[in-house]
mmCIF file of C-alpha atoms in Angstrom:
data_model
loop_
_atom_site.group_PDB
_atom_site.id
_atom_site.type_symbol
_atom_site.label_atom_id
_atom_site.label_comp_id
_atom_site.label_asym_id
_atom_site.label_seq_id
_atom_site.Cartn_x
_atom_site.Cartn_y
_atom_site.Cartn_z
ATOM 1 C CA MET A 1 217.474 -132.500 43.295
ATOM 2 C CA SER A 2 218.889 -134.742 46.140
ATOM 3 C CA GLY A 3 222.103 -133.729 47.585
ATOM 4 C CA GLU A 4 224.097 -136.547 45.742
ATOM 5 C CA GLY A 5 222.851 -135.243 42.380
ATOM 6 C CA LEU A 6 223.740 -132.041 43.042
ATOM 7 C CA ARG A 7 227.468 -132.977 43.893
ATOM 8 C CA ARG A 8 227.594 -135.035 40.877
ATOM 9 C CA LEU A 9 226.315 -132.277 38.950
ATOM 10 C CA LEU A 10 228.801 -129.773 40.506
ATOM 11 C CA SER A 11 231.652 -132.420 39.726
ATOM 12 C CA HIS A 12 231.315 -131.784 36.103
ATOM 13 C CA ARG A 13 233.683 -129.138 35.400
ATOM 14 C CA ALA A 14 231.755 -127.368 32.763
ATOM 15 C CA VAL A 15 228.736 -126.950 35.151
ATOM 16 C CA ALA A 16 231.164 -125.879 38.098
ATOM 17 C CA VAL A 17 233.004 -123.126 36.056
ATOM 18 C CA THR A 18 229.883 -121.717 34.523
ATOM 19 C CA LEU A 19 228.448 -121.262 37.892
ATOM 20 C CA ALA A 20 231.635 -119.869 39.314
ATOM 21 C CA LEU A 21 231.309 -117.306 36.387
ATOM 22 C CA LEU A 22 227.717 -116.574 36.993
ATOM 23 C CA VAL A 23 228.205 -116.166 40.462
ATOM 24 C CA ALA A 24 231.347 -113.701 40.009
ATOM 25 C CA TRP A 25 229.467 -111.745 37.101
ATOM 26 C CA GLY A 26 226.361 -111.500 39.435
ATOM 27 C CA ALA A 27 228.614 -110.236 42.161
ATOM 28 C CA PHE A 28 230.113 -107.444 39.933
ATOM 29 C CA SER A 29 226.783 -106.614 38.758
ATOM 30 C CA ALA A 30 225.774 -105.834 42.172
ATOM 31 C CA TRP A 31 228.786 -103.917 43.217
ATOM 32 C CA SER A 32 228.272 -102.118 39.886
ATOM 33 C CA ALA A 33 224.879 -101.025 40.592
ATOM 34 C CA TRP A 34 225.527 -100.155 43.986
ATOM 35 C CA ALA A 35 228.663 -97.906 43.107
ATOM 36 C CA GLY A 36 226.462 -96.330 40.165
ATOM 37 C CA ALA A 37 224.033 -95.357 42.467
ATOM 38 C CA ARG A 38 226.567 -93.333 44.862
ATOM 39 C CA LYS A 39 228.027 -91.786 41.416
ATOM 40 C CA LEU A 40 224.469 -90.662 40.291
ATOM 41 C CA THR A 41 222.249 -90.048 43.114
ATOM 42 C CA ARG A 42 218.404 -90.428 42.760
ATOM 43 C CA GLU A 43 218.152 -86.647 43.182
ATOM 44 C CA GLU A 44 220.342 -85.892 40.506
ATOM 45 C CA LEU A 45 218.418 -88.470 38.278
ATOM 46 C CA ALA A 46 215.301 -86.487 39.235
ATOM 47 C CA SER A 47 216.899 -83.111 37.727
ATOM 48 C CA ALA A 48 216.474 -84.683 34.105
ATOM 49 C CA ARG A 49 213.912 -82.882 31.830
ATOM 50 C CA GLY A 50 211.839 -84.758 29.279
ATOM 51 C CA GLY A 51 213.601 -88.250 30.362
ATOM 52 C CA ARG A 52 217.084 -86.608 29.550
ATOM 53 C CA MET A 53 219.973 -84.849 30.947
ATOM 54 C CA HIS A 54 223.405 -83.236 30.392
ATOM 55 C CA LEU A 55 225.952 -84.872 31.943
ATOM 56 C CA GLN A 56 229.582 -84.126 33.094
ATOM 57 C CA VAL A 57 231.712 -87.240 33.100
ATOM 58 C CA THR A 58 235.068 -87.765 34.656
ATOM 59 C CA LEU A 59 237.163 -90.769 34.040
ATOM 60 C CA ASN A 60 240.206 -92.165 35.992
ATOM 61 C CA PHE A 61 242.144 -91.241 32.752
ATOM 62 C CA ALA A 62 242.102 -89.045 29.280
ATOM 63 C CA PRO A 63 239.147 -91.009 27.100
ATOM 64 C CA GLU A 64 240.277 -93.068 24.276
ATOM 65 C CA ALA A 65 238.580 -93.639 20.949
ATOM 66 C CA PHE A 66 236.942 -96.597 22.405
ATOM 67 C CA HIS A 67 235.405 -94.325 25.261
ATOM 68 C CA MET A 68 234.318 -91.512 23.083
ATOM 69 C CA MET A 69 232.667 -93.815 20.780
ATOM 70 C CA LEU A 70 230.526 -95.318 23.776
ATOM 71 C CA LEU A 71 230.098 -91.789 25.234
ATOM 72 C CA GLN A 72 228.604 -90.712 21.492
ATOM 73 C CA SER A 73 226.266 -93.568 21.471
ATOM 74 C CA MET A 74 224.564 -92.553 24.853
ATOM 75 C CA GLY A 75 224.190 -88.691 23.754
ATOM 76 C CA ARG A 76 225.933 -85.702 22.130
ATOM 77 C CA LEU A 77 229.273 -85.784 23.099
ATOM 78 C CA ILE A 78 229.988 -81.677 23.203
ATOM 79 C CA GLU A 79 234.037 -81.459 24.446
ATOM 80 C CA VAL A 80 236.268 -83.489 26.152
ATOM 81 C CA LYS A 81 238.733 -81.404 28.637
ATOM 82 C CA GLY A 82 241.459 -83.667 30.216
ATOM 83 C CA GLU A 83 239.637 -86.580 32.220
ATOM 84 C CA THR A 84 236.193 -84.845 31.611
ATOM 85 C CA ALA A 85 233.793 -85.448 28.993
ATOM 86 C CA TYR A 86 230.521 -83.222 28.345
ATOM 87 C CA LEU A 87 227.606 -84.994 27.045
ATOM 88 C CA MET A 88 223.918 -83.400 26.074
ATOM 89 C CA ASP A 89 220.628 -85.195 25.963
ATOM 90 C CA VAL A 90 221.450 -88.481 27.739
ATOM 91 C CA PRO A 91 218.428 -90.538 28.537
ATOM 92 C CA VAL A 92 218.087 -91.387 32.144
ATOM 93 C CA GLU A 93 218.323 -95.122 31.647
ATOM 94 C CA GLU A 94 221.776 -94.528 29.752
ATOM 95 C CA ALA A 95 223.036 -92.211 32.465
ATOM 96 C CA ARG A 96 222.248 -94.814 34.987
ATOM 97 C CA ARG A 97 223.825 -97.491 32.873
ATOM 98 C CA LEU A 98 227.081 -95.210 32.291
ATOM 99 C CA ALA A 99 227.260 -94.711 36.121
ATOM 100 C CA ARG A 100 227.696 -98.325 36.561
ATOM 101 C CA ARG A 101 230.860 -98.211 34.495
ATOM 102 C CA TYR A 102 233.876 -98.984 36.877
ATOM 103 C CA TRP A 103 235.989 -96.666 34.739
ATOM 104 C CA VAL A 104 233.631 -93.982 35.439
ATOM 105 C CA ARG A 105 234.980 -91.910 38.415
ATOM 106 C CA ASP A 106 231.868 -89.293 38.784
ATOM 107 C CA LEU A 107 229.143 -88.293 37.110
ATOM 108 C CA ALA A 108 227.211 -84.932 37.723
ATOM 109 C CA PRO A 109 224.566 -82.951 35.915
ATOM 110 C CA TRP A 110 225.558 -80.152 33.824
ATOM 111 C CA GLN A 111 224.030 -77.124 32.518
ATOM 112 C CA GLY A 112 224.618 -77.856 29.012
ATOM 113 C CA ARG A 113 225.714 -75.455 26.401
ATOM 114 C CA MET B 1 232.396 -147.480 30.587
ATOM 115 C CA ARG B 2 233.349 -144.290 32.103
ATOM 116 C CA VAL B 3 237.209 -143.811 32.000
ATOM 117 C CA PRO B 4 238.281 -141.939 34.986
ATOM 118 C CA ARG B 5 240.351 -138.765 34.383
ATOM 119 C CA PRO B 6 242.928 -137.377 36.698
ATOM 120 C CA GLY B 7 241.461 -134.382 38.584
ATOM 121 C CA LEU B 8 243.331 -131.099 39.276
ATOM 122 C CA GLY B 9 244.293 -132.144 42.752
ATOM 123 C CA GLU B 10 245.887 -135.419 41.158
ATOM 124 C CA ARG B 11 247.633 -133.219 38.479
ATOM 125 C CA LEU B 12 248.942 -130.955 41.172
ATOM 126 C CA ARG B 13 250.313 -133.769 43.205
ATOM 127 C CA SER B 14 251.850 -135.306 40.167
ATOM 128 C CA GLY B 15 253.924 -132.169 39.261
ATOM 129 C CA ARG B 16 252.341 -131.549 35.662
ATOM 130 C CA VAL B 17 250.868 -128.229 36.692
ATOM 131 C CA LEU B 18 253.987 -127.119 38.489
ATOM 132 C CA LYS B 19 256.174 -128.260 35.276
ATOM 133 C CA GLY B 20 253.796 -126.414 33.043
ATOM 134 C CA ALA B 21 253.925 -123.237 35.300
ATOM 135 C CA ILE B 22 257.842 -123.476 35.370
ATOM 136 C CA GLY B 23 257.946 -123.885 31.442
ATOM 137 C CA LEU B 24 255.845 -120.849 31.066
ATOM 138 C CA LEU B 25 257.730 -118.821 33.728
ATOM 139 C CA LEU B 26 261.140 -119.626 31.519
ATOM 140 C CA VAL B 27 259.634 -118.469 28.608
ATOM 141 C CA LEU B 28 258.496 -115.113 30.238
ATOM 142 C CA VAL B 29 261.938 -114.701 31.925
ATOM 143 C CA ALA B 30 263.574 -115.494 28.412
ATOM 144 C CA TRP B 31 261.149 -112.922 26.651
ATOM 145 C CA GLN B 32 262.030 -110.436 29.290
ATOM 146 C CA VAL B 33 265.707 -110.764 29.019
ATOM 147 C CA SER B 34 265.976 -110.627 25.382
ATOM 148 C CA VAL B 35 264.344 -107.432 24.969
ATOM 149 C CA PRO B 36 267.493 -104.975 26.376
ATOM 150 C CA LEU B 37 269.798 -107.707 24.437
ATOM 151 C CA VAL B 38 268.003 -107.260 21.085
ATOM 152 C CA GLY B 39 267.764 -103.586 21.435
ATOM 153 C CA LEU B 40 264.871 -102.977 19.185
ATOM 154 C CA PRO B 41 262.187 -100.026 19.925
ATOM 155 C CA GLU B 42 259.085 -100.976 22.069
ATOM 156 C CA TYR B 43 256.623 -100.879 19.369
ATOM 157 C CA PHE B 44 258.740 -103.377 17.535
ATOM 158 C CA TYR B 45 259.367 -105.951 20.180
ATOM 159 C CA PRO B 46 257.564 -105.143 23.585
ATOM 160 C CA SER B 47 258.764 -106.716 26.754
ATOM 161 C CA ALA B 48 256.670 -109.128 28.705
ATOM 162 C CA LEU B 49 256.270 -106.473 31.576
ATOM 163 C CA ALA B 50 255.259 -103.850 28.598
ATOM 164 C CA VAL B 51 252.475 -106.563 27.730
ATOM 165 C CA TRP B 52 251.497 -107.084 31.498
ATOM 166 C CA ARG B 53 251.350 -103.206 31.875
ATOM 167 C CA ALA B 54 249.349 -102.809 28.725
ATOM 168 C CA CYS B 55 247.040 -105.661 29.838
ATOM 169 C CA LEU B 56 246.330 -103.845 33.257
ATOM 170 C CA GLU B 57 245.924 -100.654 31.678
ATOM 171 C CA LEU B 58 243.104 -102.233 28.911
ATOM 172 C CA ILE B 59 241.281 -103.654 32.160
ATOM 173 C CA HIS B 60 241.768 -100.482 33.911
ATOM 174 C CA LYS B 61 240.080 -98.365 31.297
ATOM 175 C CA GLY B 62 237.463 -100.850 30.778
ATOM 176 C CA ILE B 63 238.363 -101.783 27.162
ATOM 177 C CA LEU B 64 239.341 -105.263 27.436
ATOM 178 C CA PRO B 65 236.257 -106.824 29.395
ATOM 179 C CA VAL B 66 233.924 -105.241 26.688
ATOM 180 C CA TYR B 67 236.204 -106.492 23.774
ATOM 181 C CA VAL B 68 236.191 -110.028 25.444
ATOM 182 C CA ALA B 69 232.567 -110.169 25.966
ATOM 183 C CA ASP B 70 231.737 -108.624 22.653
ATOM 184 C CA SER B 71 234.034 -111.475 20.914
ATOM 185 C CA LEU B 72 232.644 -114.197 23.447
ATOM 186 C CA GLY B 73 228.932 -113.045 22.300
ATOM 187 C CA ARG B 74 229.683 -113.042 18.815
ATOM 188 C CA TYR B 75 231.481 -116.507 18.899
ATOM 189 C CA ALA B 76 228.886 -118.104 20.932
ATOM 190 C CA ALA B 77 226.126 -116.708 18.456
ATOM 191 C CA GLY B 78 228.003 -117.796 15.262
ATOM 192 C CA VAL B 79 228.874 -121.292 16.528
ATOM 193 C CA GLY B 80 225.408 -121.971 17.942
ATOM 194 C CA LEU B 81 223.719 -121.094 14.533
ATOM 195 C CA GLY B 82 226.345 -122.805 12.450
ATOM 196 C CA THR B 83 226.054 -126.018 14.391
ATOM 197 C CA LEU B 84 222.089 -125.742 14.138
ATOM 198 C CA ILE B 85 222.201 -125.066 10.350
ATOM 199 C CA GLY B 86 225.167 -127.758 9.876
ATOM 200 C CA VAL B 87 223.232 -130.326 11.556
ATOM 201 C CA THR B 88 219.773 -129.690 10.009
ATOM 202 C CA LEU B 89 221.034 -129.702 6.582
ATOM 203 C CA GLY B 90 223.237 -132.767 7.135
ATOM 204 C CA LEU B 91 220.312 -134.726 8.248
ATOM 205 C CA LEU B 92 217.848 -133.631 5.502
ATOM 206 C CA ILE B 93 220.478 -134.165 2.708
ATOM 207 C CA SER B 94 221.512 -137.701 4.267
ATOM 208 C CA LEU B 95 218.009 -138.619 4.349
ATOM 209 C CA HIS B 96 218.067 -138.790 0.511
ATOM 210 C CA ARG B 97 221.099 -140.813 -0.652
ATOM 211 C CA GLY B 98 220.640 -139.395 -4.181
ATOM 212 C CA THR B 99 220.785 -135.905 -2.950
ATOM 213 C CA ALA B 100 223.772 -136.479 -0.744
ATOM 214 C CA ARG B 101 225.434 -138.033 -3.542
ATOM 215 C CA LEU B 102 224.671 -135.183 -5.863
ATOM 216 C CA LEU B 103 225.797 -132.394 -3.187
ATOM 217 C CA ALA B 104 228.678 -134.004 -1.627
ATOM 218 C CA PRO B 105 231.179 -132.718 -4.023
ATOM 219 C CA LEU B 106 229.823 -129.192 -3.732
ATOM 220 C CA ILE B 107 229.994 -129.379 0.004
ATOM 221 C CA ASN B 108 233.685 -130.736 -0.045
ATOM 222 C CA PHE B 109 234.157 -127.775 -2.247
ATOM 223 C CA LEU B 110 232.671 -125.010 -0.122
ATOM 224 C CA TYR B 111 234.216 -126.859 2.800
ATOM 225 C CA ALA B 112 237.642 -126.057 1.176
ATOM 226 C CA ILE B 113 237.253 -122.612 0.603
ATOM 227 C CA VAL B 114 238.203 -120.837 3.973
ATOM 228 C CA GLU B 115 236.057 -117.973 5.387
ATOM 229 C CA VAL B 116 238.974 -115.423 4.932
ATOM 230 C CA ALA B 117 238.269 -115.598 1.153
ATOM 231 C CA TRP B 118 234.474 -115.257 1.395
ATOM 232 C CA ILE B 119 234.527 -112.017 3.841
ATOM 233 C CA PRO B 120 235.503 -109.432 1.338
ATOM 234 C CA LEU B 121 232.424 -110.828 -0.702
ATOM 235 C CA PHE B 122 230.181 -110.647 2.537
ATOM 236 C CA VAL B 123 231.264 -106.981 3.389
ATOM 237 C CA ILE B 124 230.072 -105.956 -0.078
ATOM 238 C CA TRP B 125 226.771 -107.673 0.210
ATOM 239 C CA TRP B 126 226.180 -106.794 4.026
ATOM 240 C CA GLY B 127 228.447 -103.971 4.791
ATOM 241 C CA TYR B 128 230.660 -103.685 7.703
ATOM 242 C CA GLY B 129 229.262 -104.994 11.216
ATOM 243 C CA LEU B 130 227.775 -107.757 13.084
ATOM 244 C CA LYS B 131 225.988 -109.542 10.074
ATOM 245 C CA VAL B 132 229.442 -110.277 8.174
ATOM 246 C CA ILE B 133 230.822 -111.559 11.348
ATOM 247 C CA LEU B 134 228.045 -113.985 12.145
ATOM 248 C CA VAL B 135 227.840 -114.992 8.457
ATOM 249 C CA SER B 136 231.511 -115.901 8.431
ATOM 250 C CA LEU B 137 231.243 -117.762 11.830
ATOM 251 C CA ILE B 138 228.352 -119.792 10.505
ATOM 252 C CA TYR B 139 229.989 -120.682 7.630
ATOM 253 C CA VAL B 140 233.156 -121.916 9.137
ATOM 254 C CA VAL B 141 231.219 -123.674 11.833
ATOM 255 C CA ALA B 142 228.213 -125.113 9.481
ATOM 256 C CA PHE B 143 230.290 -126.970 6.643
ATOM 257 C CA PRO B 144 232.752 -129.081 9.493
ATOM 258 C CA VAL B 145 229.374 -130.068 11.306
ATOM 259 C CA LEU B 146 227.549 -130.814 7.926
ATOM 260 C CA TYR B 147 230.220 -132.760 6.527
ATOM 261 C CA ASN B 148 230.892 -134.794 9.622
ATOM 262 C CA THR B 149 227.184 -135.209 10.026
ATOM 263 C CA LEU B 150 226.986 -136.919 6.580
ATOM 264 C CA VAL B 151 230.002 -139.011 7.180
ATOM 265 C CA GLY B 152 228.340 -140.048 10.496
ATOM 266 C CA ILE B 153 225.006 -140.875 9.109
ATOM 267 C CA ARG B 154 226.732 -142.730 5.962
ATOM 268 C CA THR B 155 228.595 -145.085 8.350
ATOM 269 C CA VAL B 156 225.686 -146.301 10.202
ATOM 270 C CA PRO B 157 225.396 -149.970 9.544
ATOM 271 C CA GLN B 158 222.550 -150.905 7.354
ATOM 272 C CA VAL B 159 221.508 -153.606 9.751
ATOM 273 C CA TYR B 160 220.514 -151.152 12.283
ATOM 274 C CA LEU B 161 218.275 -149.290 10.157
ATOM 275 C CA ASN B 162 216.795 -152.770 8.962
ATOM 276 C CA ALA B 163 216.405 -153.976 12.587
ATOM 277 C CA VAL B 164 214.166 -150.704 13.658
ATOM 278 C CA ARG B 165 212.234 -150.950 10.150
ATOM 279 C CA SER B 166 211.448 -154.687 10.349
ATOM 280 C CA LEU B 167 210.063 -154.006 14.057
ATOM 281 C CA GLY B 168 207.941 -151.653 12.568
ATOM 282 C CA GLY B 169 209.709 -148.291 13.306
ATOM 283 C CA SER B 170 208.608 -145.237 11.528
ATOM 284 C CA ARG B 171 210.952 -142.999 9.581
ATOM 285 C CA TRP B 172 211.239 -140.612 12.316
ATOM 286 C CA GLN B 173 211.829 -143.299 14.941
ATOM 287 C CA VAL B 174 214.904 -144.321 12.463
ATOM 288 C CA ILE B 175 216.128 -140.740 12.683
ATOM 289 C CA ARG B 176 215.635 -140.244 16.425
ATOM 290 C CA GLU B 177 216.643 -143.784 17.613
ATOM 291 C CA VAL B 178 219.452 -144.882 15.215
ATOM 292 C CA LEU B 179 220.580 -142.300 12.751
ATOM 293 C CA VAL B 180 221.192 -139.271 15.318
ATOM 294 C CA PRO B 181 222.874 -141.157 18.136
ATOM 295 C CA ALA B 182 225.045 -142.929 15.789
ATOM 296 C CA ALA B 183 226.144 -139.919 14.021
ATOM 297 C CA LEU B 184 226.545 -138.073 17.419
ATOM 298 C CA PRO B 185 230.096 -138.813 18.114
ATOM 299 C CA ASN B 186 231.118 -137.491 14.419
ATOM 300 C CA ILE B 187 228.617 -134.462 14.791
ATOM 301 C CA ILE B 188 230.387 -133.498 18.017
ATOM 302 C CA THR B 189 233.788 -133.974 16.312
ATOM 303 C CA GLY B 190 232.437 -131.661 13.587
ATOM 304 C CA PHE B 191 231.393 -129.111 15.964
ATOM 305 C CA ARG B 192 234.739 -129.219 17.946
ATOM 306 C CA VAL B 193 236.708 -128.930 14.645
ATOM 307 C CA GLY B 194 234.235 -125.902 13.736
ATOM 308 C CA ALA B 195 234.466 -124.350 17.012
ATOM 309 C CA GLY B 196 238.122 -124.219 16.593
ATOM 310 C CA PHE B 197 237.955 -122.881 13.168
ATOM 311 C CA ALA B 198 235.405 -120.339 14.067
ATOM 312 C CA PHE B 199 237.856 -118.826 16.949
ATOM 313 C CA ARG B 200 240.439 -118.135 14.136
ATOM 314 C CA GLY B 201 237.319 -116.892 11.789
ATOM 315 C CA LEU B 202 236.139 -114.541 14.561
ATOM 316 C CA ILE B 203 239.642 -112.827 14.997
ATOM 317 C CA PHE B 204 239.911 -112.233 11.233
ATOM 318 C CA ALA B 205 236.345 -110.995 10.668
ATOM 319 C CA GLU B 206 236.588 -108.692 13.823
ATOM 320 C CA MET B 207 239.795 -107.113 12.123
ATOM 321 C CA ILE B 208 237.934 -106.431 9.239
ATOM 322 C CA ALA B 209 234.352 -105.759 10.005
ATOM 323 C CA ALA B 210 234.060 -104.685 13.856
ATOM 324 C CA LYS B 211 234.865 -101.828 16.102
ATOM 325 C CA THR B 212 235.119 -103.834 19.009
ATOM 326 C CA GLY B 213 236.454 -107.314 20.161
ATOM 327 C CA LEU B 214 239.851 -108.981 20.356
ATOM 328 C CA GLY B 215 240.267 -109.116 16.650
ATOM 329 C CA TYR B 216 240.014 -105.465 16.431
ATOM 330 C CA LEU B 217 242.388 -104.945 19.192
ATOM 331 C CA ILE B 218 244.677 -106.922 17.617
ATOM 332 C CA PHE B 219 244.515 -104.843 14.513
ATOM 333 C CA GLU B 220 243.937 -101.603 16.177
ATOM 334 C CA GLY B 221 247.349 -102.090 18.362
ATOM 335 C CA THR B 222 249.366 -102.583 15.348
ATOM 336 C CA ALA B 223 247.765 -99.695 13.463
ATOM 337 C CA HIS B 224 248.578 -97.328 16.330
ATOM 338 C CA HIS B 225 252.227 -98.651 17.162
ATOM 339 C CA GLN B 226 250.591 -100.214 20.508
ATOM 340 C CA THR B 227 252.232 -103.504 19.941
ATOM 341 C CA ALA B 228 251.813 -104.561 23.435
ATOM 342 C CA ARG B 229 248.234 -104.166 23.259
ATOM 343 C CA THR B 230 248.119 -106.413 20.079
ATOM 344 C CA ILE B 231 250.242 -109.258 22.045
ATOM 345 C CA VAL B 232 247.463 -108.631 24.901
ATOM 346 C CA GLY B 233 244.951 -109.361 22.396
ATOM 347 C CA MET B 234 246.936 -112.495 21.007
ATOM 348 C CA ILE B 235 247.340 -113.759 24.580
ATOM 349 C CA CYS B 236 243.714 -113.350 25.514
ATOM 350 C CA MET B 237 242.703 -115.131 22.287
ATOM 351 C CA GLY B 238 244.630 -118.134 23.269
ATOM 352 C CA VAL B 239 243.646 -118.331 26.764
ATOM 353 C CA LEU B 240 239.874 -118.147 25.874
ATOM 354 C CA TRP B 241 240.236 -120.941 23.322
ATOM 355 C CA LEU B 242 242.209 -123.100 25.727
ATOM 356 C CA GLY B 243 239.293 -122.435 28.345
ATOM 357 C CA ILE B 244 236.577 -123.084 26.024
ATOM 358 C CA ASP B 245 238.069 -126.194 24.571
ATOM 359 C CA ASN B 246 239.305 -127.638 28.238
ATOM 360 C CA VAL B 247 236.441 -126.613 30.148
ATOM 361 C CA TYR B 248 233.319 -127.103 27.467
ATOM 362 C CA LEU B 249 234.373 -128.879 24.344
ATOM 363 C CA LYS B 250 236.745 -131.514 25.466
ATOM 364 C CA PRO B 251 234.287 -132.818 28.128
ATOM 365 C CA PHE B 252 231.350 -132.647 25.949
ATOM 366 C CA GLU B 253 233.075 -134.566 23.215
ATOM 367 C CA ARG B 254 234.488 -137.167 25.690
ATOM 368 C CA ALA B 255 230.887 -137.774 27.210
ATOM 369 C CA THR B 256 229.116 -138.233 23.782
ATOM 370 C CA VAL B 257 231.615 -140.711 22.856
ATOM 371 C CA GLU B 258 231.329 -142.382 26.066
ATOM 372 C CA ARG B 259 227.638 -142.462 25.860
ATOM 373 C CA TRP B 260 227.035 -143.028 22.152
ATOM 374 C CA GLY B 261 230.165 -143.704 20.685
ATOM 375 C CA THR B 262 231.162 -147.183 19.253
ATOM 376 C CA VAL B 263 234.864 -146.048 19.037
ATOM 377 C CA VAL B 264 237.507 -144.922 21.872
ATOM 378 C CA ALA B 265 238.158 -141.436 22.544
ATOM 379 C CA ALA B 266 241.477 -140.206 21.073
ATOM 380 C CA GLU B 267 242.974 -139.345 24.493
ATOM 381 C CA GLU B 268 241.870 -142.719 25.830
ATOM 382 C CA ARG B 269 244.122 -144.420 23.240
ATOM 383 C CA GLY B 270 246.829 -142.196 24.322
#
């Protein structure tokens, strides 16, 4: 596409806004992946047995019904103490996805109960 | 002919944006000032600042982004499917004048029954969840699109059809070259009407049949005396609709009318 064609395409409000939203979403996803890898390291993920792990999930606040439901959908929610929830049998992929959530402060493997 | 529209820069220079912002600010100040004067508890009449704090809290806790994304996903799926079904049925029905005449009263009748009336029945049939929300949205969108497709095709002058046929055009060519382009402005009008209805329908369906989404936020906020959250949900709904309408629907309708329409767009008439 020529420069003029591209400029004309970008002059459409819908195209420009959609592109801006996609760029913002891409940047946020990249940041989330980077932050998630720092919360739950490769070594910690490697401790999973049978593709599942027990997790201690610390939020920045006491979890609400929304967070409980989400955590329950990822594994067995054993208990919540203050800002920390204890989960068992979380698939590794779900653990990785959980670590990417910006409202999760920290994740750590837990010995389970 | 393309009619130039004032861009954002021009609107900024003309002071329209500034006036709008001042108007909004005045409403917010009046709202905030009125709270201590009225003296009602916060769950009954929350202040503008309380709503702002609730909004920040919902973002901080990751609730609002998920609810907005869920609502928008359901909305896009419902509107897309509803439009597809509406246009397809409209074309199929209008190709047979007898069928169109037979079904027109039924379509008008169903168009008049709002989706809210159907939702309890949908819940009995499909239970709570995404299916009910999608069916409700499809219902809301499909009828205005179907109705406007029928009207659009009915108003195509017979001389155009005869002209294509007399030049040896096939039935498919008549549809592709005459009927669809001529009915397109009507279809887009139906689409925009349906998309507007769908937004309201979505909120109502989510109140009843969902565990996430802006409708659920509005409902849950009231149920738990978190009225500020309810108002956050309402404001998000308004802002999203303004965004969708101004960024996508209005320009789309305008471009369609400019390209295919034989009438002038409403906003050009002033």
